[in-house]
Amino acid sequence: MWRMARPRKPLLSRDRIIETAGALVDAEGLEAVSTRRLAAALGVSGPSLYNHFRTKDEILDAVADAVSARVDLSMFEGDQDWRAALHAWAHSYRDALADHPNIVPVLARGPGRRPAGLRLADAVFGAMTAAGWPAAQATRIGALMRYFILGSAVASFAGGFVDDRAAYDPADYPHLGQAHLLAERGREVDEGAFETGLAALLDGLALQYEALPAS
């Protein structure tokens, strides 16, 4: 009786392609992804990728959806207050994106047909309408939260300043005398800004919620 020899390289799969493409996006950005580059990284021929994905855009969509799948949605399943649920979800969403900021432009296009992205949108909309928000307003809340969360993940505000006091001459920028300190406090500043903005959004929504006509 004979046994088939094991392949020298792991068999190609959708998951391997997504993982490899995701690592490439994280390291070098969206423009670094090409079928030729991916095939070389996977140790296969270019055409073999088309057995799993028809185009580069499909691959990037799958990478984006893999990131969306990491967002916790369990807070929408119980009886948690809508505001507390949005707060917990926003942090989970931002945490998922913070590890993969280069894929944010793909996510910003909307969920399209991506399963995890659609489950995310469905969970938020369902929770808001269940809490008593009108459907139109629930849609706007989902959009508003996405704008805010995706925007916060694109880049660091604090990281946009250089650690050089001389770059911010008081004669030119009288209110930026401490701006050179922002870079070394980037995480603290960015996380504080996110929490401040999130609280402001939720406070504003709470006022609108209180003004809703009784059903």
Coordinates of N, CA and C in Angstrom, one line a residue:
M1 N 0.9 -1.2 0.0 CA 0.0 0.0 0.0 C 0.9 1.2 0.0
W2 N 0.6 2.2 -0.8 CA 1.4 3.4 -0.9 C 0.6 4.6 -0.4
R3 N 1.4 5.6 0.0 CA 0.8 6.8 0.6 C 1.2 8.0 -0.3
M4 N 0.2 8.9 -0.5 CA 0.5 10.1 -1.2 C 1.5 11.0 -0.5
A5 N 2.4 11.5 -1.2 CA 3.4 12.4 -0.6 C 2.7 13.7 -0.2
R6 N 3.1 14.3 0.9 CA 2.5 15.5 1.3 C 3.1 16.7 0.5
P7 N 2.2 17.6 0.1 CA 2.7 18.8 -0.7 C 3.8 19.5 0.1
R8 N 4.8 20.0 -0.6 CA 5.9 20.7 0.1 C 5.4 22.0 0.7
K9 N 4.4 22.6 0.1 CA 3.9 23.9 0.5 C 2.5 23.8 1.0
P10 N 2.0 24.5 1.9 CA 0.6 24.4 2.4 C -0.3 24.7 1.2
L11 N -1.4 24.0 1.2 CA -2.4 24.2 0.1 C -2.9 25.6 0.2
L12 N -3.2 26.2 -1.0 CA -3.7 27.5 -1.1 C -5.2 27.5 -0.6
S13 N -5.6 28.5 0.1 CA -7.0 28.6 0.6 C -7.3 30.1 0.7
R14 N -8.6 30.4 0.8 CA -9.1 31.8 0.9 C -8.5 32.4 2.2
D15 N -8.5 31.6 3.3 CA -8.0 32.1 4.5 C -6.5 32.5 4.4
R16 N -5.7 31.7 3.7 CA -4.3 32.0 3.6 C -4.1 33.2 2.7
I17 N -4.9 33.4 1.7 CA -4.8 34.6 0.8 C -5.1 35.8 1.6
I18 N -6.2 35.7 2.4 CA -6.7 36.9 3.2 C -5.6 37.3 4.2
E19 N -5.1 36.3 4.9 CA -4.1 36.5 5.9 C -2.8 37.2 5.3
T20 N -2.4 36.7 4.2 CA -1.2 37.2 3.6 C -1.4 38.6 3.0
A21 N -2.6 38.8 2.4 CA -2.9 40.1 1.9 C -3.0 41.1 3.0
G22 N -3.6 40.7 4.1 CA -3.8 41.6 5.3 C -2.5 42.0 5.9
A23 N -1.5 41.1 5.9 CA -0.2 41.4 6.5 C 0.5 42.4 5.5
L24 N 0.3 42.2 4.3 CA 0.9 43.1 3.3 C 0.3 44.5 3.4
V25 N -1.0 44.6 3.5 CA -1.7 45.9 3.7 C -1.2 46.6 5.0
D26 N -1.1 45.8 6.1 CA -0.6 46.4 7.3 C 0.8 47.0 7.2
A27 N 1.6 46.2 6.5 CA 3.0 46.6 6.4 C 3.3 47.7 5.4
E28 N 2.6 47.7 4.3 CA 3.0 48.6 3.2 C 1.8 49.4 2.6
G29 N 0.6 49.1 3.0 CA -0.5 49.9 2.5 C -1.2 49.2 1.3
L30 N -2.3 49.7 0.9 CA -3.2 49.1 -0.1 C -2.5 49.0 -1.4
E31 N -1.7 49.9 -1.8 CA -1.1 49.9 -3.1 C 0.0 48.8 -3.2
A32 N 0.4 48.2 -2.1 CA 1.4 47.1 -2.2 C 0.8 45.8 -2.6
V33 N -0.6 45.7 -2.5 CA -1.2 44.5 -2.9 C -1.4 44.3 -4.4
S34 N -0.9 43.3 -4.9 CA -1.1 42.9 -6.3 C -1.2 41.4 -6.4
T35 N -1.8 40.9 -7.4 CA -1.8 39.4 -7.5 C -0.4 38.8 -7.7
R36 N 0.4 39.5 -8.4 CA 1.8 39.1 -8.5 C 2.5 39.0 -7.2
R37 N 2.4 40.1 -6.4 CA 3.0 40.2 -5.1 C 2.5 39.1 -4.2
L38 N 1.2 38.9 -4.2 CA 0.6 38.0 -3.3 C 1.0 36.5 -3.7
A39 N 1.0 36.3 -5.0 CA 1.4 34.9 -5.4 C 2.8 34.6 -5.0
A40 N 3.7 35.6 -5.1 CA 5.1 35.4 -4.7 C 5.2 35.1 -3.2
A41 N 4.4 35.9 -2.4 CA 4.5 35.7 -1.0 C 3.9 34.3 -0.5
L42 N 2.9 33.8 -1.3 CA 2.3 32.6 -1.0 C 3.0 31.4 -1.6
G43 N 4.0 31.7 -2.5 CA 4.7 30.6 -3.2 C 3.9 29.8 -4.2
V44 N 3.0 30.6 -4.9 CA 2.2 29.9 -5.9 C 2.2 30.8 -7.2
S45 N 1.6 30.3 -8.2 CA 1.5 31.0 -9.5 C 0.3 32.0 -9.4
G46 N 0.5 33.1 -10.1 CA -0.6 34.1 -10.1 C -2.0 33.6 -10.4
P47 N -2.1 32.9 -11.5 CA -3.5 32.4 -11.9 C -4.2 31.6 -10.8
S48 N -3.4 30.9 -9.9 CA -4.0 30.1 -8.9 C -4.9 30.9 -7.9
L49 N -4.6 32.2 -7.8 CA -5.4 33.0 -6.9 C -6.8 33.2 -7.4
Y50 N -7.0 33.1 -8.7 CA -8.3 33.3 -9.3 C -9.2 32.1 -9.1
N51 N -8.7 31.1 -8.5 CA -9.6 30.0 -8.1 C -10.4 30.4 -6.8
H52 N -9.9 31.4 -6.2 CA -10.6 31.9 -4.9 C -11.1 33.3 -5.0
F53 N -10.4 34.2 -5.7 CA -10.9 35.5 -5.9 C -10.7 35.9 -7.3
R54 N -11.7 36.7 -7.8 CA -11.7 37.1 -9.2 C -10.8 38.3 -9.5
T55 N -10.8 39.2 -8.5 CA -10.0 40.5 -8.7 C -9.3 40.8 -7.4
K56 N -8.4 41.8 -7.5 CA -7.7 42.4 -6.4 C -8.7 43.0 -5.4
D57 N -9.7 43.7 -6.0 CA -10.7 44.3 -5.1 C -11.4 43.3 -4.2
E58 N -11.7 42.2 -4.8 CA -12.4 41.1 -4.0 C -11.5 40.7 -2.8
I59 N -10.2 40.6 -3.1 CA -9.3 40.3 -2.0 C -9.3 41.3 -0.9
L60 N -9.2 42.6 -1.3 CA -9.2 43.7 -0.3 C -10.5 43.7 0.4
D61 N -11.6 43.4 -0.3 CA -12.9 43.4 0.4 C -12.9 42.3 1.5
A62 N -12.3 41.2 1.2 CA -12.2 40.1 2.1 C -11.3 40.4 3.3
V63 N -10.2 41.1 3.1 CA -9.4 41.6 4.2 C -10.2 42.5 5.1
A64 N -10.9 43.5 4.5 CA -11.7 44.4 5.2 C -12.7 43.7 6.1
D65 N -13.4 42.7 5.5 CA -14.4 42.0 6.2 C -13.8 41.2 7.3
A66 N -12.6 40.7 7.2 CA -12.0 40.0 8.3 C -11.8 40.9 9.5
V67 N -11.5 42.1 9.2 CA -11.3 43.1 10.3 C -12.6 43.4 10.9
S68 N -13.7 43.6 10.1 CA -15.0 43.8 10.7 C -15.5 42.7 11.5
A69 N -15.1 41.5 11.2 CA -15.5 40.3 11.9 C -14.9 40.3 13.4
R70 N -13.9 41.1 13.6 CA -13.3 41.1 14.9 C -14.0 42.1 15.9
V71 N -15.0 42.8 15.4 CA -15.7 43.8 16.2 C -16.8 43.0 17.0
D72 N -16.7 43.3 18.3 CA -17.7 42.6 19.2 C -19.1 43.2 19.0
L73 N -20.1 42.4 18.8 CA -21.5 42.8 18.7 C -22.4 42.3 19.8
S74 N -21.8 41.6 20.7 CA -22.6 41.0 21.8 C -23.4 42.0 22.6
M75 N -22.9 43.2 22.7 CA -23.6 44.2 23.5 C -25.0 44.5 22.9
F76 N -25.3 44.2 21.7 CA -26.6 44.5 21.1 C -27.5 43.3 21.3
E77 N -27.1 42.2 21.9 CA -27.9 41.0 22.0 C -28.8 41.0 23.2
G78 N -28.4 41.7 24.3 CA -29.1 41.6 25.5 C -30.1 42.8 25.7
D79 N -30.3 43.1 27.0 CA -31.2 44.2 27.3 C -30.4 45.5 27.7
Q80 N -29.1 45.6 27.2 CA -28.3 46.7 27.6 C -28.9 48.0 27.0
D81 N -28.8 49.1 27.7 CA -29.3 50.4 27.3 C -28.6 50.8 26.0
W82 N -29.3 51.4 25.1 CA -28.8 51.7 23.7 C -27.5 52.5 23.8
R83 N -27.5 53.5 24.7 CA -26.3 54.3 24.8 C -25.1 53.5 25.3
A84 N -25.2 52.7 26.3 CA -24.1 51.9 26.8 C -23.7 50.9 25.7
A85 N -24.6 50.4 24.9 CA -24.3 49.5 23.9 C -23.4 50.2 22.8
L86 N -23.9 51.3 22.4 CA -23.1 52.1 21.4 C -21.7 52.4 21.9
H87 N -21.6 52.8 23.1 CA -20.3 53.1 23.7 C -19.4 51.9 23.7
A88 N -19.9 50.8 24.1 CA -19.0 49.6 24.1 C -18.7 49.1 22.7
W89 N -19.6 49.2 21.8 CA -19.4 48.8 20.4 C -18.4 49.8 19.7
A90 N -18.5 51.1 20.0 CA -17.6 52.0 19.4 C -16.1 51.7 19.8
H91 N -15.9 51.4 21.0 CA -14.6 51.1 21.5 C -14.0 49.8 20.9
S92 N -14.9 48.8 20.8 CA -14.5 47.5 20.1 C -14.2 47.7 18.7
Y93 N -15.0 48.5 18.0 CA -14.8 48.8 16.6 C -13.4 49.6 16.4
R94 N -13.2 50.6 17.2 CA -12.0 51.4 17.1 C -10.8 50.5 17.4
D95 N -10.9 49.6 18.4 CA -9.7 48.7 18.7 C -9.4 47.8 17.5
A96 N -10.4 47.3 16.8 CA -10.2 46.5 15.7 C -9.5 47.2 14.6
L97 N -9.9 48.5 14.3 CA -9.3 49.3 13.3 C -7.9 49.8 13.6
A98 N -7.7 50.1 14.9 CA -6.4 50.6 15.3 C -5.3 49.7 15.0
D99 N -5.5 48.4 14.9 CA -4.5 47.5 14.5 C -4.3 47.4 13.0
H100 N -5.2 47.9 12.3 CA -5.2 47.8 10.8 C -5.6 49.1 10.1
P101 N -5.0 50.2 10.4 CA -5.5 51.5 9.8 C -5.4 51.6 8.3
N102 N -4.5 50.8 7.7 CA -4.4 50.9 6.2 C -5.6 50.4 5.5
I103 N -6.4 49.6 6.1 CA -7.6 49.0 5.4 C -8.8 49.9 5.6
V104 N -8.7 50.9 6.4 CA -9.9 51.8 6.7 C -10.5 52.4 5.4
P105 N -9.7 52.8 4.4 CA -10.3 53.4 3.2 C -11.2 52.4 2.5
V106 N -10.9 51.1 2.6 CA -11.8 50.1 2.0 C -13.1 50.0 2.8
L107 N -13.0 49.9 4.1 CA -14.1 49.9 5.0 C -15.0 51.1 4.8
A108 N -14.4 52.3 4.5 CA -15.2 53.5 4.4 C -16.1 53.5 3.2
R109 N -15.9 52.6 2.3 CA -16.8 52.5 1.1 C -18.1 52.0 1.5
G110 N -18.2 51.4 2.7 CA -19.5 50.8 3.1 C -19.4 49.3 3.0
P111 N -20.4 48.6 3.6 CA -20.3 47.1 3.7 C -20.5 46.4 2.4
G112 N -21.3 47.0 1.4 CA -21.5 46.4 0.1 C -22.1 45.0 0.3
R113 N -21.4 43.9 -0.1 CA -21.9 42.6 0.1 C -21.1 41.8 1.2
R114 N -20.3 42.5 1.9 CA -19.4 41.8 2.9 C -20.2 41.3 4.1
P115 N -20.2 40.0 4.3 CA -21.1 39.5 5.4 C -20.8 40.1 6.8
A116 N -19.6 40.2 7.2 CA -19.3 40.7 8.6 C -19.8 42.2 8.7
G117 N -19.5 42.9 7.6 CA -19.9 44.3 7.6 C -21.4 44.5 7.6
L118 N -22.1 43.6 6.9 CA -23.6 43.7 6.9 C -24.1 43.3 8.3
R119 N -23.5 42.3 8.9 CA -24.0 41.9 10.3 C -23.8 43.0 11.2
L120 N -22.7 43.7 11.1 CA -22.4 44.9 11.9 C -23.5 46.0 11.8
A121 N -23.8 46.3 10.5 CA -24.8 47.3 10.2 C -26.2 46.9 10.7
D122 N -26.5 45.6 10.5 CA -27.8 45.1 10.9 C -27.9 45.1 12.5
A123 N -26.8 44.8 13.2 CA -26.9 44.8 14.6 C -27.1 46.2 15.2
V124 N -26.4 47.2 14.7 CA -26.6 48.5 15.2 C -28.0 49.0 14.8
F125 N -28.5 48.9 13.6 CA -29.8 49.4 13.2 C -30.9 48.7 14.0
G126 N -30.7 47.3 14.2 CA -31.7 46.6 14.9 C -31.8 47.0 16.4
A127 N -30.7 47.3 17.0 CA -30.7 47.7 18.4 C -31.3 49.1 18.6
M128 N -31.0 50.0 17.6 CA -31.5 51.3 17.7 C -33.1 51.3 17.5
T129 N -33.6 50.6 16.6 CA -35.0 50.6 16.3 C -35.7 49.9 17.5
A130 N -35.1 48.8 18.0 CA -35.7 48.1 19.2 C -35.8 49.1 20.4
A131 N -34.8 50.0 20.5 CA -34.8 51.0 21.6 C -35.8 52.1 21.4
G132 N -36.5 52.1 20.3 CA -37.5 53.2 20.0 C -37.1 54.3 19.1
W133 N -35.9 54.2 18.5 CA -35.5 55.2 17.5 C -36.3 54.9 16.2
P134 N -36.8 56.0 15.6 CA -37.4 55.8 14.3 C -36.4 55.3 13.3
A135 N -36.8 54.5 12.3 CA -35.9 53.8 11.4 C -35.0 54.8 10.7
A136 N -35.5 56.0 10.2 CA -34.7 56.9 9.5 C -33.6 57.5 10.5
Q137 N -33.9 57.7 11.7 CA -32.9 58.2 12.6 C -31.9 57.2 13.0
A138 N -32.4 55.9 13.1 CA -31.5 54.8 13.4 C -30.4 54.6 12.3
T139 N -30.9 54.8 11.1 CA -29.9 54.8 10.0 C -28.9 55.9 10.1
R140 N -29.3 57.1 10.4 CA -28.4 58.2 10.6 C -27.4 58.0 11.7
I141 N -27.9 57.4 12.8 CA -27.0 57.1 13.9 C -25.9 56.1 13.5
G142 N -26.3 55.1 12.8 CA -25.3 54.1 12.3 C -24.3 54.8 11.5
A143 N -24.7 55.7 10.6 CA -23.8 56.4 9.7 C -22.9 57.3 10.5
L144 N -23.5 58.1 11.4 CA -22.7 59.0 12.2 C -21.6 58.3 13.0
M145 N -22.0 57.2 13.6 CA -21.0 56.5 14.4 C -19.9 55.9 13.5
R146 N -20.2 55.4 12.4 CA -19.2 55.0 11.4 C -18.3 56.1 11.0
Y147 N -18.8 57.2 10.7 CA -18.0 58.4 10.3 C -17.0 58.7 11.4
F148 N -17.5 58.7 12.6 CA -16.6 59.1 13.7 C -15.5 58.0 14.0
I149 N -16.0 56.8 14.1 CA -15.0 55.7 14.4 C -14.0 55.5 13.3
L150 N -14.4 55.5 12.1 CA -13.5 55.3 11.0 C -12.5 56.5 10.9
G151 N -13.0 57.7 11.1 CA -12.2 58.9 11.1 C -11.1 58.8 12.1
S152 N -11.5 58.3 13.3 CA -10.5 58.3 14.4 C -9.4 57.3 14.1
A153 N -9.7 56.3 13.2 CA -8.7 55.3 13.0 C -7.8 55.6 11.8
V154 N -8.1 56.6 11.1 CA -7.3 56.9 9.9 C -5.9 57.3 10.2
A155 N -5.7 58.2 11.2 CA -4.4 58.6 11.5 C -4.4 59.2 13.0
S156 N -3.2 59.4 13.5 CA -3.1 60.0 14.8 C -3.0 61.5 14.8
F157 N -3.9 62.2 15.5 CA -3.8 63.6 15.6 C -2.5 64.0 16.2
A158 N -2.2 63.4 17.4 CA -0.9 63.8 18.1 C 0.3 63.4 17.3
G159 N 0.2 62.4 16.5 CA 1.4 62.0 15.7 C 1.6 62.9 14.5
G160 N 0.7 63.8 14.3 CA 0.9 64.8 13.2 C 1.8 65.9 13.6
F161 N 2.2 66.0 14.8 CA 3.2 67.0 15.3 C 4.5 66.4 15.5
V162 N 5.6 67.2 15.2 CA 6.9 66.7 15.4 C 7.5 67.1 16.8
D163 N 8.4 66.2 17.2 CA 9.0 66.4 18.5 C 10.2 67.4 18.4
D164 N 9.8 68.7 18.1 CA 10.9 69.7 17.9 C 10.3 71.0 18.2
R165 N 10.7 71.6 19.3 CA 10.1 72.9 19.8 C 10.3 74.0 18.7
A166 N 11.4 73.9 18.0 CA 11.8 75.0 17.1 C 10.8 75.0 15.9
A167 N 10.0 73.9 15.7 CA 9.1 73.9 14.6 C 7.9 74.8 14.8
Y168 N 7.7 75.2 16.1 CA 6.5 75.9 16.4 C 6.9 77.2 17.1
D169 N 7.4 78.1 16.3 CA 7.9 79.4 16.7 C 6.7 80.2 17.2
P170 N 6.7 80.7 18.5 CA 5.6 81.5 19.0 C 5.3 82.7 18.2
A171 N 6.2 83.2 17.5 CA 6.0 84.4 16.6 C 5.0 84.0 15.5
D172 N 5.0 82.8 15.1 CA 4.1 82.3 14.0 C 2.9 81.6 14.6
Y173 N 3.1 80.8 15.6 CA 2.0 80.0 16.2 C 1.9 80.3 17.7
P174 N 1.3 81.4 18.1 CA 1.4 81.8 19.5 C 0.7 80.8 20.5
H175 N -0.1 79.9 19.9 CA -0.9 79.0 20.8 C -0.4 77.5 20.7
L176 N 0.7 77.3 20.1 CA 1.3 76.0 19.9 C 2.6 75.8 20.6
G177 N 2.8 76.5 21.7 CA 4.1 76.4 22.4 C 4.4 75.0 23.0
Q178 N 3.3 74.2 23.2 CA 3.5 72.9 23.8 C 3.3 71.8 22.7
A179 N 3.1 72.2 21.5 CA 2.7 71.2 20.4 C 3.8 70.1 20.2
H180 N 5.1 70.5 20.5 CA 6.1 69.5 20.3 C 6.0 68.3 21.3
L181 N 5.3 68.5 22.4 CA 5.1 67.4 23.4 C 4.0 66.4 23.0
L182 N 3.2 66.7 22.0 CA 2.1 65.8 21.6 C 2.6 64.5 21.1
A183 N 3.7 64.5 20.3 CA 4.1 63.2 19.7 C 4.4 62.2 20.8
E184 N 5.1 62.6 21.9 CA 5.4 61.6 22.9 C 4.2 61.1 23.7
R185 N 3.2 61.9 23.6 CA 2.0 61.5 24.4 C 0.8 61.1 23.4
G186 N 1.2 60.6 22.3 CA 0.2 60.3 21.2 C -0.9 59.5 21.6
R187 N -0.6 58.3 22.3 CA -1.7 57.4 22.6 C -2.7 58.1 23.6
E188 N -2.1 58.8 24.6 CA -3.0 59.4 25.6 C -3.9 60.5 25.0
V189 N -3.3 61.3 24.1 CA -4.0 62.3 23.4 C -5.1 61.8 22.5
D190 N -4.8 60.8 21.7 CA -5.7 60.2 20.7 C -6.8 59.5 21.4
E191 N -6.5 58.7 22.4 CA -7.6 58.0 23.2 C -8.5 59.0 23.9
G192 N -7.9 60.0 24.5 CA -8.7 61.0 25.2 C -9.6 61.7 24.2
A193 N -9.1 62.0 23.0 CA -9.9 62.7 22.1 C -11.1 61.9 21.6
F194 N -10.8 60.6 21.4 CA -11.9 59.6 21.0 C -12.9 59.6 22.1
E195 N -12.6 59.4 23.3 CA -13.5 59.3 24.4 C -14.3 60.6 24.6
T196 N -13.6 61.8 24.4 CA -14.3 63.1 24.5 C -15.4 63.2 23.4
G197 N -15.0 62.9 22.2 CA -15.9 63.0 21.1 C -17.0 62.0 21.2
L198 N -16.7 60.8 21.6 CA -17.8 59.8 21.8 C -18.8 60.2 22.8
A199 N -18.3 60.7 23.9 CA -19.2 61.2 25.0 C -20.1 62.3 24.4
A200 N -19.5 63.2 23.7 CA -20.3 64.4 23.1 C -21.4 63.9 22.2
L201 N -21.0 62.9 21.3 CA -22.0 62.3 20.4 C -23.2 61.7 21.2
L202 N -22.8 60.9 22.1 CA -23.9 60.1 22.9 C -24.7 61.1 23.7
D203 N -24.1 62.1 24.3 CA -24.9 63.1 25.0 C -25.9 63.8 24.1
G204 N -25.4 64.1 22.9 CA -26.3 64.8 21.9 C -27.5 63.9 21.5
L205 N -27.1 62.6 21.3 CA -28.2 61.6 20.9 C -29.2 61.4 22.1
A206 N -28.7 61.4 23.3 CA -29.5 61.2 24.4 C -30.6 62.4 24.5
L207 N -30.2 63.6 24.2 CA -31.1 64.7 24.2 C -32.2 64.5 23.1
Q208 N -31.7 64.1 22.0 CA -32.7 63.8 20.9 C -33.6 62.7 21.3
Y209 N -33.1 61.7 21.9 CA -33.9 60.5 22.3 C -35.0 60.9 23.3
E210 N -34.7 61.8 24.2 CA -35.6 62.3 25.2 C -36.7 63.1 24.5
A211 N -36.4 63.7 23.4 CA -37.4 64.5 22.7 C -38.3 63.8 21.7
L212 N -38.0 62.5 21.6 CA -38.8 61.6 20.7 C -40.3 61.6 21.2
P213 N -41.2 61.7 20.3 CA -42.6 61.6 20.7 C -42.9 60.2 21.3
A214 N -43.8 60.2 22.3 CA -44.1 58.9 23.0 C -44.9 58.1 22.0
S215 N -44.5 56.8 22.0 CA -45.2 55.9 21.0 C -46.4 55.3 21.6

